[in-house]
C-alpha positions as MATLAB code, in Angstrom:
seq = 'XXXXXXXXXXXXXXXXXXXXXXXXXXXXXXXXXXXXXXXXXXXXXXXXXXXXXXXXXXXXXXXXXXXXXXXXXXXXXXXXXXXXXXXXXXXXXXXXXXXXXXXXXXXXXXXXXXXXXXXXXXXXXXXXXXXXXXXXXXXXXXXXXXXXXXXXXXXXXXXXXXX';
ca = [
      -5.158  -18.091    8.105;
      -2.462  -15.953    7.125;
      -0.036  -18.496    6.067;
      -2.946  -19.749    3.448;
      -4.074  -16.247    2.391;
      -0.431  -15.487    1.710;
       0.630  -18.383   -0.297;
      -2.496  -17.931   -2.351;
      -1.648  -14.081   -2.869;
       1.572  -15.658   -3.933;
       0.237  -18.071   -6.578;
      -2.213  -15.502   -8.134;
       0.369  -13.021   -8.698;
       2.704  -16.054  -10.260;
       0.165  -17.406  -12.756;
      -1.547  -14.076  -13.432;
       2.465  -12.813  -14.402;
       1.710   -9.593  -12.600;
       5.469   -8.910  -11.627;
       5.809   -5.387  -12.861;
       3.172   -5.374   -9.140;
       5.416   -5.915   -6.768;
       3.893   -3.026   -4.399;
       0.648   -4.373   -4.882;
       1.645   -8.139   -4.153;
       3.722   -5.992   -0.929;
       1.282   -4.511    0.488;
      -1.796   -7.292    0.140;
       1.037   -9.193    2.434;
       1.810   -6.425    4.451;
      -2.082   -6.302    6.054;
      -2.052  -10.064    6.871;
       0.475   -8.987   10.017;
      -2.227   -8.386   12.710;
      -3.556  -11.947   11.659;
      -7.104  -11.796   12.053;
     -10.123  -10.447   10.694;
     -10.490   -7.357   12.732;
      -6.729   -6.373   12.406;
      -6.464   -6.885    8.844;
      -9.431   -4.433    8.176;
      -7.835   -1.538   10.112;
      -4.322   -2.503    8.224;
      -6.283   -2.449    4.781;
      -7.608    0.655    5.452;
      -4.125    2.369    6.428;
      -2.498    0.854    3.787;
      -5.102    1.704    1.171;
      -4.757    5.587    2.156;
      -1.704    5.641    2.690;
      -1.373    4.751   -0.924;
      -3.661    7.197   -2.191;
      -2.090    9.945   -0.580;
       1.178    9.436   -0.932;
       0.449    8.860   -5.097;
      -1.873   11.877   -4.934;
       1.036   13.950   -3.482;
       3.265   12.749   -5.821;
       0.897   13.847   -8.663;
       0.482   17.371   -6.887;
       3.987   17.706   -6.586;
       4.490   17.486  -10.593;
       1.659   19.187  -10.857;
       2.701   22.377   -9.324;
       6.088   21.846  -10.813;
       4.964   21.487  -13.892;
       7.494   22.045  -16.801;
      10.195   21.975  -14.205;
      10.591   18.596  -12.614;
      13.041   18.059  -14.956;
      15.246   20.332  -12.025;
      16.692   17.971   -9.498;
      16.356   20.134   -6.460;
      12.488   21.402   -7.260;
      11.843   17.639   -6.693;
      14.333   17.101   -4.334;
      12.561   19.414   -2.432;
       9.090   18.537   -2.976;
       9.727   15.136   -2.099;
      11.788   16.050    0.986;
       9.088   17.920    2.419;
       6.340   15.312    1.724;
       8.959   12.677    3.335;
       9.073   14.719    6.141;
       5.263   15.161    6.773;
       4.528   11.189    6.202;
       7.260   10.348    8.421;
       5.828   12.418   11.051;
       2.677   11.293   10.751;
       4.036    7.915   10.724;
       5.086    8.263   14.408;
       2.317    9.711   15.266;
       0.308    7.115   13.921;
       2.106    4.420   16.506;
       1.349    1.441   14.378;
       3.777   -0.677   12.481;
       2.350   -0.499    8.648;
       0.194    2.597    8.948;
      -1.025    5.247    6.340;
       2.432    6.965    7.023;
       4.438    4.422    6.050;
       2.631    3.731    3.087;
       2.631    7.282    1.838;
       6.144    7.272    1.816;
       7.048    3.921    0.334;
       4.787    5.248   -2.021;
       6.680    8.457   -2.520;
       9.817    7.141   -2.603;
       9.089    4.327   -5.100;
       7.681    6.872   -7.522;
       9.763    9.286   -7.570;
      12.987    7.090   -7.062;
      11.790    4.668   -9.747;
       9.512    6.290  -11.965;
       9.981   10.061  -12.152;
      13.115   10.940  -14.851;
      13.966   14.069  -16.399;
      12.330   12.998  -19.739;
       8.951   11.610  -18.866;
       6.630   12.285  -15.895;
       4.920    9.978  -12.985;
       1.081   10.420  -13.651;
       0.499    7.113  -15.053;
       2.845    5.515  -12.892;
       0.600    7.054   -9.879;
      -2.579    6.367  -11.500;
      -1.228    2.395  -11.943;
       0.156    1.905   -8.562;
      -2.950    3.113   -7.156;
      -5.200    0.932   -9.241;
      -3.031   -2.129   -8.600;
      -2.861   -1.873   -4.732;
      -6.308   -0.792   -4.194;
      -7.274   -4.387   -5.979;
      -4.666   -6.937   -4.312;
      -5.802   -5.092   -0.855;
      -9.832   -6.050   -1.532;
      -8.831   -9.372   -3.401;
      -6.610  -10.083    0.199;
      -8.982   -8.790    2.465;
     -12.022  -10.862    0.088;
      -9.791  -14.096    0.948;
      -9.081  -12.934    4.153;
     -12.590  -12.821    4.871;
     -13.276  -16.432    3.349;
     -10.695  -17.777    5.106;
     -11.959  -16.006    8.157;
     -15.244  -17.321    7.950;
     -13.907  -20.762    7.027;
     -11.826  -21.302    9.747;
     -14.625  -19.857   12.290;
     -16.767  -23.122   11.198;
     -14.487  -24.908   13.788;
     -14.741  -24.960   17.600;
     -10.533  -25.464   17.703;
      -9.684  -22.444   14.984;
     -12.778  -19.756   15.941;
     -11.674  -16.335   16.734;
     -12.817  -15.307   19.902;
     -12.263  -11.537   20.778;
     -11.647  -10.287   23.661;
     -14.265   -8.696   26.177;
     -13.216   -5.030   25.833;
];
């Protein structure tokens, strides 16, 4: 399932020339690792807020420093001390691609990538967002068809475990 969801993720994001997406085509691979149904849903959901928080942190951060996040060490420290509290979170979360992680892959791409003396990192946060919260439904959509496709067949049906 996860080898054809992945090459299809693959494809889309070749043909549709959505390269300036890498984070999005990252993380809609990133929830195929528990690979099935049920684990992919719990790893959509982490990754999903993880994103959200981490860009709505990063906008908070400018936010309250406005004029001055052109000053290396105001951000420096902002994003030190959001590092910190994703990172801690991140253990606490004990899973491999959790909301921690992606809060600070999400920090650290925005303001190692985006965030400049000259211009600031709204839109960049606003367009991340946007573009991973539709490759993670669009994965988890052909995740699910795959899913149910695969659970047509005696030899490739998920069973789960009596809990």
């Amino acid at each position: 399932m996860t080898t054809a969801v992945a090459m299809v993720v693959y494809v889309m994001f070749q043909v549709l020339d959505l390269s300036d997406s890498l984070s999005a085509q990252i993380a809609s691979i990133l929830i195929l690792f528990p690979m099935n149904w049920f684990g992919a849903i719990q790893a959509s959901i982490r990754r999903a807020a993880g994103t959200l928080v981490g860009c709505n942190v990063a906008v908070a951060i400018q936010l309250v420093l406005m004029t001055h996040y052109s000053l290396l060490w105001l951000v420096a420290l902002g994003l030190w001390l959001s590092l910190m509290l994703f990172a801690r979170h991140h253990v606490m979360e004990r899973v491999g691609s959790g909301a921690g992680l992606g809060a600070m892959t999400t920090m650290a791409i925005l303001f190692g990538q985006y965030m400049s003396p000259d211009k600031d990192l709204i839109y960049s946060a606003l367009y991340r967002t946007s573009s991973v919260l539709v490759a993670v439904c669009s994965a988890m959509l052909l995740i699910y068809l795959m899913h149910a496709l695969l659970n047509r067949f005696a030899a490739t049906r998920l069973i789960r475990p009596a809990s």
